[in-house]
Amino acid sequence: MAGEIAVKIENLSFTYSGGEKPALNKINLEIKRGEYLGIMGLNGAGKTTLGLSINGIVPQSTMGFYEGNVTVEGLDTATTPVREMARTVGIVFDNPEFQMSQVSAAEEVALGLENLGVPNEEMPPRVGAALGTVGLAGFEERSPMGLSGGQQQRLAIASVLAMQPKILFMDEPTSNLDPIGKEEVFELARKLNREEGMTVIVAEHEAEVLAAYADRIVVLHQGEIVMIGTPSEVFSRGAELAKIGLRVPQATELALSLAAAGAKDLPVTTDEAITWLEARA
Ligand SMILES: Nc1ncnc2c1ncn2[C@@H]1O[C@H](COP(=O)(O)OP(=O)(O)OP(=O)(O)O)[C@@H](O)[C@H]1O
Ligand SMILES: [Mg+2]
């Protein structure tokens, strides 16, 4: 077992069949247990491919050329069956509606458990517990289609939590949600991370959200890691980010534009910006 390390990626490269360039190119990354890691990058940077390589869909269910090693909670993702990997890594995608296939919320959550071969008598308590965790207690018989976007996405999260994974990967989980739905989902992820110690990995293009929640941010560009660090470290390199088409949080932008060159301890969240500005008023 890897001790404090949840995910260890060594020299990972992957090129999809028919792809001209590698979707991932010589990625090296260690993700600690209990860490909240943000992954930032433009469309096509490789965020989704990185997520799929953490749960084994890449390379096991995806045609392409794969090199390197990925170990997740001691499991080799290239050889551990994807079904087995699903017990360790839960993935939530961007469009909650698209993920819903069942008549009721309870059936939606039970589906993944059936696939894992969980005995029938264990279903109701596990379904109930997962719905409770995401704040949907009592929603068992509700139709997923009748829920708000934020509730649907929380239901999608409940479906993976029922499998009791150690790692939650969310792939732009709020890109189709309104601001209230976004906050519901990110608050839930924060709760799972802080209170349950779950390792959370979020691919996200909104700098503000990563600044507010992530312990560390990885910046992907054309399949390569070009930056890695705390939100302050990454967002203080605003000019470099701009060069690859990424922006910093508005609070940082403000500070960058106000500060003389060489200013230190730039704020990245709105709260930090207030303190930062007050100190200079
Ligand atoms: N199924 C596929 N077949 C061929 N090429 C693919 C496939 N999926 C992704 N790619 C290519 O791999 C590269 C990385 O794509 P990926 O979807 O991982 O990026 P992403 O950062 O998730 O982008 P987005 O923000 O648009 O979701 C891109 O060049 C993309 O065109
Ligand atoms: Mg993607």
XYZ file of C-alpha atoms and ligand atoms in Angstrom:
313
model
C 0.000 0.000 0.000
C 1.260 3.430 -0.908
C 0.944 4.997 2.539
C -0.192 8.594 2.278
C -0.390 8.546 -1.505
C -3.812 7.940 -3.088
C -2.770 8.223 -6.736
C 0.666 7.778 -8.223
C 1.100 8.548 -11.918
C 4.466 7.817 -13.489
C 5.431 8.805 -17.014
C 1.886 8.401 -18.281
C 1.327 8.997 -21.977
C -1.811 8.140 -23.914
C -2.697 8.695 -27.556
C -6.242 7.818 -28.666
C -6.463 5.527 -31.703
C -6.468 7.796 -34.717
C -5.296 10.751 -32.623
C -2.388 12.712 -34.007
C -0.970 14.014 -30.768
C -0.865 12.415 -27.322
C -3.892 13.375 -25.196
C -1.545 12.959 -22.221
C 2.190 13.339 -22.527
C 4.631 12.104 -19.846
C 2.468 12.944 -16.861
C 4.017 12.548 -13.425
C 1.778 13.294 -10.467
C 1.207 12.157 -6.904
C -2.086 12.911 -5.226
C -2.187 12.640 -1.448
C -4.925 10.923 0.514
C -7.493 13.473 1.613
C -6.259 16.068 -0.846
C -8.617 18.314 -2.836
C -6.944 18.642 -6.223
C -8.116 20.933 -8.989
C -7.307 20.294 -12.634
C -7.401 23.307 -14.895
C -6.963 23.455 -18.642
C -8.567 24.534 -21.895
C -10.834 22.311 -23.985
C -8.779 19.350 -25.173
C -6.035 19.836 -22.552
C -6.482 16.252 -21.341
C -8.539 16.703 -18.141
C -11.106 13.999 -18.915
C -8.475 11.597 -20.231
C -6.536 12.039 -16.981
C -9.698 11.234 -14.983
C -10.395 8.152 -17.083
C -6.842 6.948 -16.591
C -7.342 7.158 -12.826
C -10.310 4.776 -12.929
C -8.901 2.429 -15.575
C -11.306 3.219 -18.437
C -8.087 4.441 -20.050
C -6.492 2.152 -21.189
C -8.804 -0.781 -20.505
C -11.940 0.322 -22.347
C -10.365 2.875 -24.684
C -8.417 2.123 -27.836
C -5.066 3.819 -28.029
C -1.378 3.748 -27.218
C -0.630 3.721 -23.487
C 2.665 4.057 -21.689
C 3.586 4.505 -18.047
C 2.127 3.448 -14.714
C -0.878 4.559 -12.713
C -1.421 3.183 -9.221
C -4.557 4.109 -7.292
C -4.778 3.024 -3.653
C -2.247 0.336 -4.520
C -4.192 -0.923 -7.576
C -2.649 -0.900 -11.041
C -5.306 0.791 -13.180
C -4.109 -0.896 -16.377
C -4.844 -4.378 -15.057
C -7.401 -4.089 -12.233
C -10.849 -4.686 -13.795
C -12.754 -1.428 -14.329
C -15.668 -2.848 -12.313
C -13.284 -3.320 -9.404
C -11.793 0.148 -9.895
C -15.297 1.627 -9.544
C -15.207 0.636 -5.873
C -12.159 2.854 -5.415
C -12.731 5.777 -7.803
C -16.161 7.312 -8.367
C -16.554 9.538 -11.427
C -19.195 12.227 -11.909
C -19.519 13.868 -15.319
C -20.687 17.295 -16.423
C -24.250 16.630 -17.470
C -26.345 15.225 -14.596
C -29.474 14.712 -16.684
C -27.544 12.564 -19.115
C -26.435 10.309 -16.248
C -30.002 9.577 -15.065
C -31.613 6.430 -16.420
C -33.965 5.204 -13.708
C -37.547 5.910 -12.643
C -36.746 6.862 -9.044
C -33.825 8.362 -7.162
C -33.479 5.165 -5.099
C -33.270 3.007 -8.231
C -30.721 5.408 -9.680
C -28.445 4.911 -6.680
C -29.121 1.148 -6.534
C -28.080 0.647 -10.159
C -24.342 0.902 -9.486
C -24.673 -1.393 -6.464
C -26.446 -4.025 -8.591
C -23.567 -3.845 -11.041
C -21.193 -4.526 -8.152
C -23.264 -7.538 -7.096
C -24.301 -6.087 -3.730
C -26.943 -8.379 -2.119
C -30.538 -7.065 -2.242
C -30.923 -6.797 1.532
C -27.921 -4.452 1.745
C -29.369 -2.104 -0.872
C -31.894 0.013 1.063
C -29.539 1.025 3.897
C -26.719 1.874 1.483
C -29.060 3.787 -0.819
C -30.564 5.644 2.132
C -27.166 6.513 3.576
C -25.862 7.808 0.237
C -28.963 9.949 -0.324
C -28.643 11.278 3.229
C -25.000 12.244 2.700
C -25.844 14.356 -0.340
C -28.833 16.001 1.375
C -31.494 14.042 -0.499
C -32.920 12.024 2.413
C -36.576 11.293 1.703
C -36.132 11.679 -2.055
C -36.126 7.877 -2.631
C -39.299 7.766 -4.710
C -38.809 11.053 -6.561
C -38.247 11.016 -10.293
C -34.675 12.092 -11.166
C -36.059 14.076 -14.091
C -38.169 16.197 -11.731
C -35.155 17.329 -9.686
C -33.252 20.579 -10.111
C -29.864 20.449 -11.828
C -28.029 20.727 -8.525
C -30.174 17.970 -6.997
C -29.579 15.756 -10.040
C -25.855 16.227 -9.760
C -26.002 15.452 -6.029
C -27.950 12.310 -6.942
C -25.210 11.371 -9.413
C -22.708 11.849 -6.572
C -24.893 9.677 -4.277
C -24.771 6.928 -6.923
C -21.004 6.813 -6.772
C -20.836 7.312 -2.971
C -23.013 4.221 -2.479
C -20.107 2.230 -3.898
C -17.986 3.658 -1.052
C -15.079 4.885 -3.189
C -12.006 6.437 -1.576
C -11.586 8.909 -4.414
C -14.151 11.141 -6.106
C -13.326 12.523 -9.550
C -15.686 15.230 -10.782
C -15.337 16.239 -14.422
C -16.602 19.823 -14.792
C -19.505 18.819 -12.540
C -21.287 22.160 -12.569
C -20.839 23.383 -16.118
C -24.542 22.806 -16.808
C -25.805 24.144 -13.474
C -27.072 27.526 -12.315
C -25.154 29.345 -9.538
C -27.229 27.743 -6.761
C -26.666 24.263 -8.202
C -22.939 24.980 -8.524
C -22.689 25.952 -4.890
C -24.666 22.863 -3.765
C -22.261 20.571 -5.569
C -19.037 22.275 -4.461
C -20.210 22.552 -0.853
C -21.010 18.829 -0.903
C -17.585 18.002 -2.330
C -15.972 20.146 0.355
C -17.950 18.333 3.058
C -16.900 14.922 1.711
C -13.304 16.090 1.593
C -13.123 17.809 4.986
C -15.454 15.631 7.038
C -15.068 12.212 5.467
C -11.446 12.615 4.375
C -12.311 11.689 0.814
C -9.724 12.433 -1.857
C -11.446 14.819 -4.288
C -10.236 15.626 -7.803
C -12.131 18.244 -9.788
C -11.590 19.204 -13.409
C -12.931 22.729 -13.672
C -12.436 25.768 -15.862
C -13.708 28.351 -13.376
C -10.699 29.755 -11.575
C -12.842 31.179 -8.736
C -14.104 27.765 -7.708
C -10.653 26.206 -7.634
C -9.271 29.170 -5.706
C -11.960 28.734 -3.082
C -11.815 24.955 -2.646
C -8.643 23.291 -3.940
C -5.554 22.470 -1.864
C -3.483 22.243 -5.041
C -4.065 22.986 -8.697
C -2.594 21.181 -11.684
C -2.579 23.121 -14.938
C -2.749 20.928 -18.024
C -1.886 22.250 -21.454
C -1.844 20.101 -24.560
C -1.559 16.939 -22.512
C 1.266 18.136 -20.289
C 1.435 19.442 -16.737
C 2.723 22.993 -17.090
C 2.119 24.180 -13.531
C 1.362 22.647 -10.167
C 1.017 24.298 -6.781
C -1.305 25.886 -4.275
C -3.954 28.245 -5.704
C -1.809 31.221 -4.596
C 1.266 29.820 -6.296
C -0.555 29.024 -9.527
C -2.651 32.172 -9.776
C 0.278 34.466 -8.973
C 1.575 33.383 -12.392
C -1.266 35.182 -14.156
C 0.765 36.264 -17.168
C 1.880 32.713 -17.928
C -1.672 31.454 -17.518
C -2.950 34.143 -19.879
C -0.436 33.006 -22.500
C -2.074 29.593 -22.600
C -5.574 31.079 -22.591
C -6.430 30.645 -18.912
C -7.486 33.354 -16.550
C -6.965 33.953 -12.848
C -9.821 34.602 -10.377
C -11.252 38.126 -10.531
C -9.926 38.805 -7.033
C -6.383 37.965 -8.146
C -6.806 39.972 -11.315
C -7.743 42.974 -9.203
C -4.759 42.497 -6.930
C -2.402 41.968 -9.848
C -3.570 45.152 -11.471
C -3.298 47.149 -8.243
C -0.034 45.775 -6.978
C 3.356 46.971 -8.046
C 5.503 44.360 -9.683
C 6.959 42.071 -7.037
C 4.008 42.265 -4.660
C 3.818 39.183 -2.495
C 0.992 37.159 -0.953
C -1.518 38.008 -3.639
C -5.091 37.159 -2.730
C -6.828 34.492 -4.782
C -10.242 34.261 -3.143
C -12.681 37.111 -2.616
C -12.270 36.847 1.175
C -8.501 37.088 0.862
C -8.881 40.069 -1.465
C -10.886 41.958 1.158
C -8.244 41.355 3.842
C -5.475 42.160 1.371
C -7.060 45.439 0.310
C -7.878 46.445 3.882
C -4.245 45.948 4.871
C -3.290 48.388 2.144
C -6.047 50.941 2.593
N -12.516 9.343 -27.795
C -11.539 10.069 -28.335
N -10.972 9.726 -29.521
C -9.971 10.462 -30.068
N -9.440 11.553 -29.495
C -9.969 11.953 -28.327
C -11.037 11.236 -27.685
N -11.345 11.870 -26.534
C -10.506 12.928 -26.457
N -9.672 12.977 -27.514
C -8.605 13.973 -27.750
O -7.714 13.910 -26.658
C -7.306 15.228 -26.247
C -7.659 15.443 -24.802
O -9.077 15.428 -24.665
P -9.843 15.485 -23.282
O -11.255 15.196 -23.566
O -9.126 14.646 -22.289
O -9.643 17.026 -22.901
P -10.440 17.887 -21.816
O -9.402 18.717 -21.140
O -11.282 17.018 -20.986
O -11.337 18.840 -22.727
P -12.802 19.482 -22.429
O -12.568 20.686 -21.582
O -13.286 19.841 -23.787
O -13.639 18.447 -21.771
C -7.985 16.181 -27.226
O -7.077 16.485 -28.241
C -9.147 15.384 -27.757
O -9.475 15.786 -29.056
Mg -13.282 16.955 -20.595
